Amino acid sequence: MSFLKEIQQTAQQVAEAISAALQIETEIVDDSMTIIAGTGKYHEKINSKEEGGQIEAGFLYGRVLQTNQPFVVEDVQNDPSYDPSVLAGVAEELAELCTPIHHDGKVIGVIGLIAFNDSQHRTLISNKIALLTFLQRMSELLSTTIAEQEAVKKWMKTMHQQEVLIESIHEGIIAIDEHGKITTCNHTAQQLIKRAKDELIGQPLSSIWDNSPMLSVLTTGKGYVEQEERYVLDNHEMHFIVTARPIHLNEQVVGVVASFRRMADMRRLAYELTNEPKDLNFSEIQGKSRAISVALKQAQKVARGNSNILITGESGTGKGMMAAAIHFSSSRHKGPFIIVNCGAIPEALLESELFGYAGGAFTGAKREGKAGKFELADGGTIFLDEIGDLPLHLQVKLLHVLQSKQVERVGSNQVIPVNIRVISATNKNLEEMVKNKEFREDLYFRLNVIPLQMPPLRERVEDIPILLDHFLVKYRQMIDTPLLDFSDEVKQLFMQYPWPGNVRELENAVEYAINMETTPYVGIESVPARIRRAVQSKEIDMGVDDDISLKDRLKIYEQRILTELLQKYGHSLEAKRLIAEKLDIGLATLYRKLEGFKLLESEK
């Protein structure tokens, strides 16, 4: 269908208005030579073809369409190129003035004024310049009408696309206007809220989500990401993870749109992602404490480069996960990620594992030889775990690889270029080992271009509830148990235990407890006995000897008190004022102590 055909009714109104004003017949045809509108005899020919539909024949309208030029024919009867009717000797027209109609830079039709009697002929010829200008304005009117209709069609198409897009999103989508009333929601939102769309649209958000932080976004203009929110509506409990963003118009907040998921679904998704190494990224590392946030922020920055990284930290703190997250977030993520545990491979085999060997290099060697881990990591990242256990004679070869980006297989003098990034990890004090001549100083500086420190779990106590939820989902699915949660007593117990084995020990404890528990909630009797004894007898190691000084004991107790109060009252400014009041200390003193124990978080 042509553009003019889509506005045929409007085109006919324009033609009739022109004829009424000028007392001259009007005709409008499209780019296929179809008569779209007309007056007089042309009204009877609407939807038929003009000039036999032959654009290439060279008659008047065909020339206008092809040349994009207006034409004036003053003597139709003696112009054989005007129309086939002249050649047939049946032409009734005396004169005609016509001009092209444009849209989007193209000729889409012709509009013409036609004289059938002497009076019309005189009017047309004597005023041809003025009438041509007038006709061009009418052409622009039609073009504008088409453009407006096209804009409406595009708008409707865009709106439909947006509606389909919103409905295709698996998350719940809900939007409010500047007055806090719901304007949009998708099918998923209806399912999660358990209300039909017509029961939601137009209703105040507060009627379904009481005290929703979305309402504060209207006044502050600041959105938030993945915030845990709980609501109750008609005995229907809702536990969501919500991300809300403001809608700005002319620097004013005119609404808020939020996406949300059930917490249970988010936990399941997190577990599925954790078990797929190729998808490992920084979001997999659980925790929002200041200690882990600082480490993650630094790691995210250095992931973009190619410099060597040394990750230090106690056993079980997640150094391997951090290394994997750095690789899969880097420009090398499409390349291999090769892991070598330098402390787990026997020293006699470690050299051939790292550097490979040539055929016949030693008894039992494969005839064709074997590529080492450095070759396998070409184009990607090699992760050298427990680098502090690397023997001194292999440290020399590793240093050569780092300096030259080349390896030599055992039993061969052929150099093989490798494009690798080295990430190392250790729970040992390499600086002390350098002083004791147990680790090469030059290798240490090559590996330690960018140092990263993984905090122990005792320095991120506030992350324990997050880790408990994460491991609960993981092992609940593996063991196929209907467990719902940990009892408050167990949570408190886990918060007090110092976790010398860090996150790995916590995960093992959760797995043990889930296996032992037979009720819907993990109780104190399902916790490993050593943890119960350590906490209940107050023999918490905290990483120090039994002959700990009174001063250090008081610090441990003070940290525990502050941690418990923060868990109870939260991290907001009002909560800190309440805590300071209960402890009978100044707010500034409280902030100083929280900073000292690394317990200070942002105030939400």
Coordinates of C-alpha atoms in Angstrom, one line a residue:
M1 CA 0.0 0.0 0.0
S2 CA 1.3 3.5 -1.0
F3 CA 1.7 6.3 1.5
L4 CA -1.0 8.3 -0.2
K5 CA -3.4 5.4 -0.1
E6 CA -3.0 5.2 3.7
I7 CA -4.3 8.8 3.9
Q8 CA -6.8 8.6 1.0
Q9 CA -9.7 10.1 3.0
T10 CA -7.5 13.2 3.9
A11 CA -6.3 13.4 0.3
Q12 CA -9.9 13.6 -0.9
Q13 CA -10.7 16.3 1.6
V14 CA -7.7 18.3 0.4
A15 CA -8.7 17.9 -3.3
E16 CA -12.3 19.0 -2.6
A17 CA -11.1 22.0 -0.6
I18 CA -8.8 23.1 -3.4
S19 CA -11.5 22.8 -6.1
A20 CA -14.0 24.7 -3.9
A21 CA -11.6 27.5 -3.4
L22 CA -10.2 27.8 -6.9
Q23 CA -13.2 26.5 -9.0
I24 CA -10.7 24.3 -10.8
E25 CA -10.7 20.4 -10.8
T26 CA -8.1 18.6 -8.7
E27 CA -6.5 15.2 -9.1
I28 CA -4.0 13.3 -6.8
V29 CA -2.2 10.2 -7.9
D30 CA 0.3 8.0 -6.1
D31 CA 3.7 6.6 -7.3
S32 CA 2.0 3.7 -8.9
M33 CA -0.2 6.0 -11.0
T34 CA -3.3 5.1 -9.1
I35 CA -5.8 7.9 -8.7
I36 CA -6.1 8.5 -4.9
A37 CA -8.4 11.5 -4.9
G38 CA -10.1 13.8 -7.3
T39 CA -13.0 16.1 -8.2
G40 CA -15.3 16.3 -11.1
K41 CA -14.7 13.4 -13.6
Y42 CA -11.7 12.3 -11.5
H43 CA -13.9 11.5 -8.6
E44 CA -15.5 8.7 -10.6
K45 CA -12.0 7.3 -11.5
I46 CA -10.7 7.0 -7.9
N47 CA -8.6 3.8 -7.5
S48 CA -8.2 3.4 -11.2
K49 CA -5.0 4.0 -13.1
E50 CA -4.0 7.3 -14.7
E51 CA -2.1 7.3 -18.1
G52 CA -2.7 3.6 -18.3
G53 CA -0.4 3.1 -15.3
Q54 CA 2.6 3.5 -17.7
I55 CA 5.2 5.6 -15.8
E56 CA 7.8 5.0 -18.4
A57 CA 5.6 6.0 -21.3
G58 CA 6.7 9.6 -20.8
F59 CA 3.3 11.2 -20.3
L60 CA 2.8 14.1 -17.9
Y61 CA 2.4 12.4 -14.5
G62 CA 5.1 9.8 -15.4
R63 CA 7.5 12.7 -16.2
V64 CA 6.8 14.3 -12.8
L65 CA 7.4 11.1 -10.9
Q66 CA 10.6 10.4 -12.8
T67 CA 12.1 14.0 -12.9
N68 CA 10.8 15.3 -9.6
Q69 CA 9.9 18.5 -11.3
P70 CA 6.6 20.5 -11.5
F71 CA 5.1 21.0 -15.0
V72 CA 2.6 23.5 -16.6
V73 CA 0.8 22.4 -19.8
E74 CA -0.9 25.4 -21.3
D75 CA -2.4 23.7 -24.4
V76 CA -3.3 20.1 -23.7
Q77 CA -5.1 19.6 -27.1
N78 CA -1.9 20.1 -29.0
D79 CA 0.5 18.3 -26.6
P80 CA 0.7 14.6 -27.5
S81 CA 3.0 14.0 -24.5
Y82 CA 0.3 15.1 -22.1
D83 CA -1.8 11.9 -21.9
P84 CA -2.9 8.9 -24.0
S85 CA -6.3 10.6 -24.4
V86 CA -4.7 13.3 -26.6
L87 CA -3.3 10.7 -29.0
A88 CA -6.8 9.1 -29.1
G89 CA -8.4 12.5 -29.8
V90 CA -10.7 12.3 -26.8
A91 CA -9.0 14.7 -24.4
E92 CA -11.4 17.0 -22.6
E93 CA -8.7 18.9 -20.6
L94 CA -7.5 22.3 -21.8
A95 CA -4.6 23.0 -19.4
E96 CA -2.9 21.5 -16.3
L97 CA -0.5 22.5 -13.6
C98 CA 1.0 19.8 -11.4
T99 CA 3.7 19.3 -8.8
P100 CA 5.3 16.3 -7.1
I101 CA 4.4 15.1 -3.6
H102 CA 7.4 14.2 -1.4
H103 CA 8.0 12.1 1.7
D104 CA 11.2 11.1 3.3
G105 CA 13.2 12.5 0.3
K106 CA 11.3 10.5 -2.3
V107 CA 8.5 11.3 -4.8
I108 CA 5.4 9.5 -3.7
G109 CA 2.8 11.0 -6.0
V110 CA 1.5 14.0 -8.0
I111 CA -1.1 16.7 -7.3
G112 CA -2.6 18.6 -10.3
L113 CA -5.0 21.4 -11.1
I114 CA -6.9 20.8 -14.4
A115 CA -8.9 23.3 -16.5
F116 CA -11.9 22.0 -18.5
N117 CA -13.4 25.3 -19.8
D118 CA -12.2 28.7 -21.0
S119 CA -12.7 30.4 -17.6
Q120 CA -10.7 27.8 -15.8
H121 CA -8.0 27.9 -18.5
R122 CA -7.6 31.7 -18.2
T123 CA -7.4 31.4 -14.4
L124 CA -4.8 28.7 -14.6
I125 CA -2.5 30.3 -17.1
S126 CA -2.7 33.9 -15.8
N127 CA -2.0 32.8 -12.2
K128 CA 0.3 29.8 -12.9
I129 CA 3.2 31.0 -10.6
A130 CA 0.9 31.7 -7.7
L131 CA -1.1 28.6 -8.2
L132 CA 2.1 26.5 -8.5
T133 CA 3.3 27.9 -5.2
F134 CA -0.1 27.1 -3.7
L135 CA -0.1 23.6 -5.0
Q136 CA 3.4 23.0 -3.6
R137 CA 2.0 24.1 -0.2
M138 CA -0.8 21.6 -0.5
S139 CA 1.7 18.9 -1.4
E140 CA 3.6 19.8 1.8
L141 CA 0.4 19.5 3.7
L142 CA -0.1 16.0 2.4
S143 CA 3.5 15.1 3.1
T144 CA 3.2 16.4 6.7
T145 CA 0.0 14.4 7.2
I146 CA 1.8 11.2 6.0
A147 CA 4.8 12.0 8.3
E148 CA 2.4 12.4 11.3
Q149 CA 0.7 9.2 10.5
E150 CA 4.0 7.4 10.1
A151 CA 5.2 8.9 13.5
V152 CA 2.0 7.6 15.1
K153 CA 2.5 4.1 13.6
K154 CA 6.2 4.1 14.7
W155 CA 5.1 5.2 18.2
M156 CA 2.4 2.5 18.3
K157 CA 5.0 0.0 17.1
T158 CA 7.5 1.1 19.7
M159 CA 4.9 0.8 22.4
H160 CA 3.9 -2.6 21.3
Q161 CA 7.6 -3.7 21.2
Q162 CA 8.1 -2.3 24.7
E163 CA 5.0 -4.2 25.9
V164 CA 6.2 -7.4 24.3
L165 CA 9.7 -6.8 25.8
I166 CA 8.4 -6.2 29.3
E167 CA 6.2 -9.3 29.1
S168 CA 9.1 -11.4 27.8
I169 CA 11.3 -10.5 30.9
H170 CA 11.3 -13.3 33.5
E171 CA 11.6 -10.7 36.3
G172 CA 8.7 -8.8 37.6
I173 CA 8.4 -5.3 36.3
I174 CA 6.4 -2.6 38.0
A175 CA 6.4 1.2 37.4
I176 CA 4.9 4.1 39.3
D177 CA 4.2 7.8 38.3
E178 CA 5.3 10.9 40.2
H179 CA 2.3 10.4 42.6
G180 CA 3.3 6.9 43.5
K181 CA 0.5 5.2 41.5
I182 CA 1.2 2.1 39.5
T183 CA 1.2 2.7 35.8
T184 CA 2.7 -0.5 34.4
C185 CA 3.3 -4.1 35.4
N186 CA 4.0 -7.3 33.5
H187 CA 2.6 -10.8 33.8
T188 CA 5.4 -12.0 36.0
A189 CA 4.7 -9.1 38.4
Q190 CA 1.1 -10.2 38.6
Q191 CA 2.1 -13.7 39.4
L192 CA 4.6 -12.7 42.1
I193 CA 2.2 -10.2 43.7
K194 CA -0.8 -12.5 43.2
R195 CA -3.0 -9.6 41.9
A196 CA -4.5 -9.2 38.4
K197 CA -3.3 -6.3 36.2
D198 CA -6.6 -4.4 36.5
E199 CA -6.3 -4.6 40.3
L200 CA -2.8 -3.1 40.2
I201 CA -2.9 -0.3 37.5
G202 CA -3.9 3.0 39.0
Q203 CA -3.5 1.8 42.6
P204 CA -1.1 3.5 45.0
L205 CA 2.1 1.4 45.4
S206 CA 1.7 1.7 49.2
S207 CA -1.5 -0.3 49.0
I208 CA 0.4 -3.4 47.9
W209 CA 4.0 -2.7 49.1
D210 CA 3.8 -0.8 52.3
N211 CA 6.7 1.6 52.9
S212 CA 8.4 0.5 49.7
P213 CA 11.8 2.3 49.1
M214 CA 10.6 3.0 45.6
L215 CA 8.6 5.9 47.0
S216 CA 11.7 7.5 48.4
V217 CA 13.3 7.3 45.0
L218 CA 10.6 9.8 43.8
T219 CA 12.0 12.4 46.3
T220 CA 15.7 11.6 46.3
G221 CA 16.1 10.7 42.6
K222 CA 18.5 8.0 43.6
G223 CA 17.8 4.4 42.6
Y224 CA 19.1 1.2 44.2
V225 CA 20.3 -2.2 43.1
E226 CA 19.4 -5.6 44.4
Q227 CA 17.9 -4.6 47.7
E228 CA 16.2 -7.2 49.8
E229 CA 12.6 -6.3 50.5
R230 CA 9.7 -8.1 52.4
Y231 CA 6.0 -7.4 52.2
V232 CA 2.7 -9.0 53.3
L233 CA -0.5 -8.6 51.3
D234 CA -3.7 -10.4 52.3
N235 CA -1.6 -13.0 54.2
H236 CA 0.6 -13.5 51.1
E237 CA 4.3 -13.0 52.1
M238 CA 6.6 -11.6 49.5
H239 CA 10.4 -11.8 49.8
F240 CA 12.0 -10.1 46.8
I241 CA 15.3 -8.8 45.6
V242 CA 14.4 -5.4 44.0
T243 CA 16.3 -3.0 41.7
A244 CA 14.7 0.4 41.3
R245 CA 15.6 3.3 39.0
P246 CA 14.1 6.8 38.6
I247 CA 12.6 8.0 35.4
H248 CA 13.8 11.6 34.6
L249 CA 12.1 14.1 32.3
N250 CA 13.5 17.6 32.0
E251 CA 15.7 17.0 35.1
Q252 CA 12.6 16.1 37.1
V253 CA 11.7 12.6 38.6
V254 CA 8.4 11.7 36.9
G255 CA 8.3 8.0 38.0
V256 CA 10.2 4.9 39.1
V257 CA 10.5 1.5 37.4
A258 CA 11.6 -1.5 39.4
S259 CA 12.5 -5.1 38.5
F260 CA 12.2 -7.8 41.1
R261 CA 12.6 -11.5 41.7
R262 CA 11.8 -13.9 44.5
M263 CA 14.7 -14.4 46.9
A264 CA 14.3 -18.2 46.5
D265 CA 14.8 -17.9 42.7
M266 CA 17.8 -15.7 43.2
R267 CA 19.4 -18.2 45.5
R268 CA 18.8 -21.0 43.0
L269 CA 20.2 -19.0 40.2
A270 CA 23.3 -18.1 42.2
Y271 CA 23.9 -21.8 42.9
E272 CA 23.5 -22.8 39.3
L273 CA 26.0 -20.1 38.2
T274 CA 28.4 -21.2 40.9
N275 CA 28.5 -24.7 39.5
E276 CA 29.3 -23.5 36.0
P277 CA 32.9 -22.3 35.9
K278 CA 32.6 -20.7 32.5
D279 CA 30.1 -18.2 34.0
L280 CA 32.1 -17.4 37.1
N281 CA 32.3 -13.7 37.8
F282 CA 32.6 -11.3 40.7
S283 CA 29.0 -11.6 41.6
E284 CA 29.6 -15.2 42.6
I285 CA 31.8 -14.2 45.5
Q286 CA 29.3 -13.9 48.3
G287 CA 29.3 -11.0 50.8
K288 CA 28.8 -7.3 51.1
S289 CA 31.1 -6.4 54.0
R290 CA 33.5 -3.6 53.7
A291 CA 36.5 -6.0 53.7
I292 CA 35.3 -8.2 50.8
S293 CA 33.9 -5.2 48.9
V294 CA 37.3 -3.5 48.9
A295 CA 39.0 -6.7 47.6
L296 CA 36.3 -7.1 44.9
K297 CA 36.5 -3.5 43.8
Q298 CA 40.3 -3.7 43.4
A299 CA 40.1 -7.0 41.6
Q300 CA 37.5 -5.6 39.2
K301 CA 39.9 -2.8 38.3
V302 CA 42.9 -5.0 37.7
A303 CA 40.9 -7.6 35.8
R304 CA 41.0 -5.3 32.7
G305 CA 44.8 -5.5 32.4
N306 CA 47.4 -8.2 31.8
S307 CA 49.7 -7.6 34.7
N308 CA 50.6 -10.5 37.0
I309 CA 48.6 -10.7 40.2
L310 CA 49.5 -12.2 43.6
I311 CA 46.5 -13.1 45.8
T312 CA 47.4 -13.7 49.5
G313 CA 45.2 -14.8 52.3
E314 CA 44.5 -17.6 54.7
S315 CA 43.4 -21.1 53.5
G316 CA 39.7 -21.2 52.6
T317 CA 39.2 -17.5 52.0
G318 CA 38.4 -18.0 48.3
K319 CA 41.6 -17.1 46.5
G320 CA 40.8 -19.6 43.8
M321 CA 37.4 -18.1 43.1
M322 CA 38.9 -14.6 43.0
A323 CA 41.4 -15.8 40.4
A324 CA 38.7 -17.4 38.3
A325 CA 36.5 -14.3 38.5
I326 CA 39.4 -12.1 37.4
H327 CA 40.1 -14.3 34.4
F328 CA 36.4 -14.6 33.3
S329 CA 36.0 -10.8 33.7
S330 CA 39.1 -10.0 31.6
S331 CA 39.8 -9.6 27.9
R332 CA 41.2 -13.2 28.1
H333 CA 37.9 -14.7 29.2
K334 CA 37.6 -16.6 25.9
G335 CA 41.0 -18.2 26.4
P336 CA 41.8 -21.1 28.8
F337 CA 42.0 -20.8 32.6
I338 CA 44.6 -23.4 33.7
I339 CA 44.9 -24.2 37.4
V340 CA 48.1 -25.6 38.9
N341 CA 48.3 -26.4 42.6
C342 CA 52.1 -26.2 43.3
G343 CA 51.7 -27.9 46.7
A344 CA 49.6 -30.8 45.6
I345 CA 51.8 -32.1 42.7
P346 CA 54.9 -34.2 43.7
E347 CA 58.1 -32.2 43.2
A348 CA 59.4 -34.9 40.8
L349 CA 56.4 -34.4 38.5
L350 CA 55.9 -30.6 39.0
E351 CA 58.5 -29.5 36.4
S352 CA 57.1 -31.6 33.6
E353 CA 53.5 -30.6 34.5
L354 CA 54.4 -27.0 34.3
F355 CA 56.8 -26.9 31.4
G356 CA 55.9 -30.1 29.5
Y357 CA 58.5 -32.5 28.1
A358 CA 59.9 -33.6 24.8
G359 CA 59.5 -37.2 23.5
G360 CA 61.9 -39.6 25.2
A361 CA 62.9 -37.0 27.8
F362 CA 62.7 -39.7 30.5
T363 CA 61.6 -43.2 31.1
G364 CA 57.9 -43.5 30.7
A365 CA 57.6 -40.3 28.7
K366 CA 55.2 -40.3 25.8
R367 CA 56.9 -40.6 22.4
E368 CA 55.3 -37.5 21.1
G369 CA 56.0 -35.5 24.3
K370 CA 53.5 -33.5 26.2
A371 CA 52.6 -29.8 26.5
G372 CA 52.9 -28.3 29.9
K373 CA 50.4 -26.1 31.7
F374 CA 52.0 -22.9 30.4
E375 CA 51.5 -24.0 26.8
L376 CA 47.9 -25.0 27.6
A377 CA 47.3 -21.6 29.1
D378 CA 48.4 -19.8 25.9
G379 CA 46.0 -16.9 25.1
G380 CA 44.5 -17.2 28.6
T381 CA 45.4 -17.2 32.3
I382 CA 47.4 -19.7 34.4
F383 CA 46.6 -19.8 38.1
L384 CA 49.5 -21.0 40.3
D385 CA 48.0 -21.9 43.6
E386 CA 50.2 -22.3 46.7
I387 CA 53.0 -20.7 44.9
G388 CA 55.0 -20.6 48.2
D389 CA 55.5 -24.4 47.9
L390 CA 57.3 -24.1 44.5
P391 CA 60.8 -25.5 44.8
L392 CA 63.7 -23.1 44.4
H393 CA 65.1 -24.8 41.2
L394 CA 61.7 -24.4 39.5
Q395 CA 61.4 -20.8 40.7
V396 CA 64.3 -20.0 38.3
K397 CA 62.5 -21.6 35.4
L398 CA 59.3 -19.8 36.3
L399 CA 61.1 -16.5 36.4
H400 CA 62.5 -17.1 32.9
V401 CA 59.0 -17.7 31.6
L402 CA 57.7 -14.5 33.2
Q403 CA 60.6 -12.5 31.7
S404 CA 60.8 -14.0 28.2
K405 CA 57.2 -15.2 27.7
Q406 CA 58.8 -18.4 26.4
V407 CA 59.0 -22.0 27.8
E408 CA 61.3 -24.9 27.2
R409 CA 60.0 -28.4 27.6
V410 CA 62.0 -30.8 29.7
G411 CA 64.6 -32.5 27.5
S412 CA 64.4 -29.9 24.7
N413 CA 66.2 -26.7 24.0
Q414 CA 63.4 -25.4 21.7
V415 CA 61.7 -22.3 23.0
I416 CA 57.9 -22.0 22.6
P417 CA 56.4 -18.5 22.9
V418 CA 53.4 -18.2 25.2
N419 CA 50.9 -15.4 25.7
I420 CA 49.8 -15.8 29.3
R421 CA 48.7 -13.9 32.3
V422 CA 49.9 -15.3 35.7
I423 CA 47.8 -15.2 38.8
S424 CA 49.4 -16.6 41.9
A425 CA 48.1 -17.3 45.3
T426 CA 49.5 -18.3 48.7
N427 CA 48.7 -18.5 52.4
K428 CA 52.3 -18.0 53.3
N429 CA 54.3 -14.9 54.0
L430 CA 56.4 -14.6 50.9
E431 CA 58.3 -11.6 52.1
E432 CA 59.4 -13.5 55.2
M433 CA 60.4 -16.4 52.9
V434 CA 62.4 -14.0 50.7
K435 CA 64.3 -12.9 53.9
N436 CA 65.0 -16.5 54.8
K437 CA 66.2 -17.3 51.2
E438 CA 63.3 -19.7 50.7
F439 CA 61.8 -17.7 47.9
R440 CA 63.6 -15.8 45.2
E441 CA 63.3 -12.0 45.6
D442 CA 63.3 -11.4 41.8
L443 CA 60.5 -13.9 41.3
Y444 CA 58.5 -12.4 44.2
F445 CA 58.6 -9.0 42.5
R446 CA 57.6 -10.4 39.2
L447 CA 54.6 -12.2 40.7
N448 CA 53.6 -9.4 43.0
V449 CA 53.0 -6.7 40.4
I450 CA 49.5 -6.3 41.7
P451 CA 48.9 -7.6 45.2
L452 CA 45.4 -8.6 46.3
Q453 CA 44.5 -9.6 49.9
M454 CA 41.6 -11.9 50.6
P455 CA 40.2 -11.1 54.1
P456 CA 39.6 -13.9 56.6
L457 CA 36.0 -14.7 57.6
R458 CA 36.5 -13.4 61.1
E459 CA 37.1 -9.9 59.6
R460 CA 33.8 -10.1 57.6
V461 CA 31.4 -11.5 60.2
E462 CA 28.5 -9.6 58.7
D463 CA 28.8 -11.8 55.6
I464 CA 28.2 -15.0 57.5
P465 CA 24.3 -14.8 57.1
I466 CA 24.7 -14.3 53.3
L467 CA 27.1 -17.3 53.1
L468 CA 24.7 -19.4 55.2
D469 CA 21.8 -18.7 52.8
H470 CA 24.1 -19.4 49.8
F471 CA 25.3 -22.8 51.1
L472 CA 21.8 -23.7 52.3
V473 CA 20.5 -23.5 48.8
K474 CA 23.4 -25.3 47.4
Y475 CA 23.3 -28.4 49.7
R476 CA 19.5 -28.4 50.1
Q477 CA 19.3 -29.1 46.4
M478 CA 22.2 -31.6 46.4
I479 CA 20.8 -33.6 49.3
D480 CA 17.1 -33.1 48.3
T481 CA 15.9 -32.0 51.7
P482 CA 13.0 -29.6 52.5
L483 CA 15.1 -27.5 54.9
L484 CA 13.9 -23.9 55.1
D485 CA 16.5 -22.1 57.2
F486 CA 18.8 -22.1 60.2
S487 CA 17.4 -21.4 63.7
D488 CA 18.3 -18.1 65.3
E489 CA 20.4 -20.0 67.8
V490 CA 22.5 -21.6 65.1
K491 CA 23.0 -18.3 63.3
Q492 CA 24.2 -16.7 66.5
L493 CA 26.5 -19.6 67.1
F494 CA 28.0 -19.3 63.7
M495 CA 28.5 -15.5 64.1
Q496 CA 30.5 -16.1 67.3
Y497 CA 32.8 -18.8 66.0
P498 CA 36.1 -17.5 64.6
W499 CA 36.3 -19.9 61.6
P500 CA 40.0 -20.5 61.4
G501 CA 39.3 -22.5 58.2
N502 CA 37.4 -19.5 56.8
V503 CA 34.7 -19.9 54.2
R504 CA 35.7 -23.5 53.4
E505 CA 35.2 -24.5 57.0
L506 CA 31.9 -22.7 57.1
E507 CA 30.7 -24.5 54.0
N508 CA 31.8 -27.9 55.4
A509 CA 29.9 -27.1 58.7
V510 CA 26.7 -26.2 56.7
E511 CA 27.0 -29.4 54.6
Y512 CA 27.4 -31.5 57.8
A513 CA 24.4 -29.7 59.5
I514 CA 22.1 -30.2 56.5
N515 CA 23.0 -33.9 56.4
M516 CA 22.3 -34.3 60.1
E517 CA 19.1 -32.2 60.4
T518 CA 15.7 -33.9 60.1
T519 CA 13.4 -31.0 60.9
P520 CA 12.6 -27.9 58.7
Y521 CA 15.1 -25.8 60.5
V522 CA 18.8 -26.5 61.3
G523 CA 19.0 -26.7 65.1
I524 CA 22.0 -26.5 67.4
E525 CA 22.3 -30.2 67.8
S526 CA 23.1 -30.6 64.0
V527 CA 26.1 -28.2 64.2
P528 CA 29.5 -30.0 64.4
A529 CA 30.4 -30.7 68.0
R530 CA 33.8 -28.9 67.9
I531 CA 32.1 -25.6 66.9
R532 CA 29.5 -26.0 69.7
R533 CA 32.2 -26.7 72.3
A534 CA 34.4 -23.8 71.1
V535 CA 31.6 -21.3 71.4
Q536 CA 29.8 -22.6 74.5
S537 CA 33.0 -22.9 76.5
K538 CA 34.1 -19.5 75.2
E539 CA 37.3 -21.1 74.0
I540 CA 37.2 -19.3 70.7
D541 CA 40.7 -19.3 69.2
M542 CA 40.4 -16.1 67.2
G543 CA 43.8 -16.9 65.6
V544 CA 45.8 -16.4 68.9
D545 CA 47.4 -18.7 71.5
D546 CA 45.7 -19.8 74.8
D547 CA 47.9 -17.4 76.7
I548 CA 46.2 -14.4 75.1
S549 CA 46.7 -11.1 77.1
L550 CA 43.9 -9.4 78.9
K551 CA 44.1 -6.5 76.5
D552 CA 43.5 -8.7 73.5
R553 CA 40.8 -10.6 75.3
L554 CA 38.9 -7.4 75.9
K555 CA 39.3 -6.4 72.2
I556 CA 37.8 -9.7 71.2
Y557 CA 34.9 -9.3 73.5
E558 CA 34.4 -5.7 72.5
Q559 CA 34.3 -6.7 68.8
R560 CA 31.8 -9.4 69.5
I561 CA 29.5 -7.0 71.4
L562 CA 29.6 -4.5 68.5
T563 CA 28.9 -7.2 65.9
E564 CA 25.9 -8.4 67.8
L565 CA 24.5 -4.9 68.2
L566 CA 24.9 -4.2 64.5
Q567 CA 23.2 -7.4 63.6
K568 CA 20.3 -6.5 65.9
Y569 CA 19.8 -2.8 65.1
G570 CA 21.5 -2.4 61.6
H571 CA 24.0 0.0 60.1
S572 CA 21.9 3.1 59.7
L573 CA 22.8 6.4 61.4
E574 CA 19.8 6.0 63.7
A575 CA 20.9 2.5 64.6
K576 CA 24.5 3.7 65.4
R577 CA 23.1 6.5 67.6
L578 CA 21.0 3.9 69.5
I579 CA 24.0 1.6 69.9
A580 CA 26.1 4.5 71.2
E581 CA 23.4 5.4 73.7
K582 CA 23.1 1.8 74.9
L583 CA 26.9 1.5 75.3
D584 CA 27.0 4.9 77.0
I585 CA 29.7 6.2 74.6
G586 CA 29.9 9.1 72.1
L587 CA 28.9 8.6 68.5
A588 CA 32.4 9.6 67.4
T589 CA 33.9 7.0 69.7
L590 CA 31.6 4.3 68.3
Y591 CA 32.6 5.2 64.7
R592 CA 36.3 5.0 65.6
K593 CA 35.8 1.6 67.2
L594 CA 33.8 0.3 64.2
E595 CA 36.5 1.6 61.8
G596 CA 39.1 -0.1 63.9
F597 CA 37.4 -3.5 63.8
K598 CA 36.5 -3.0 60.1
L599 CA 32.8 -3.1 60.9
L600 CA 31.8 0.2 59.4
E601 CA 29.4 0.0 56.5
S602 CA 27.6 2.6 54.5
E603 CA 24.4 4.0 56.1
K604 CA 21.4 3.1 54.0

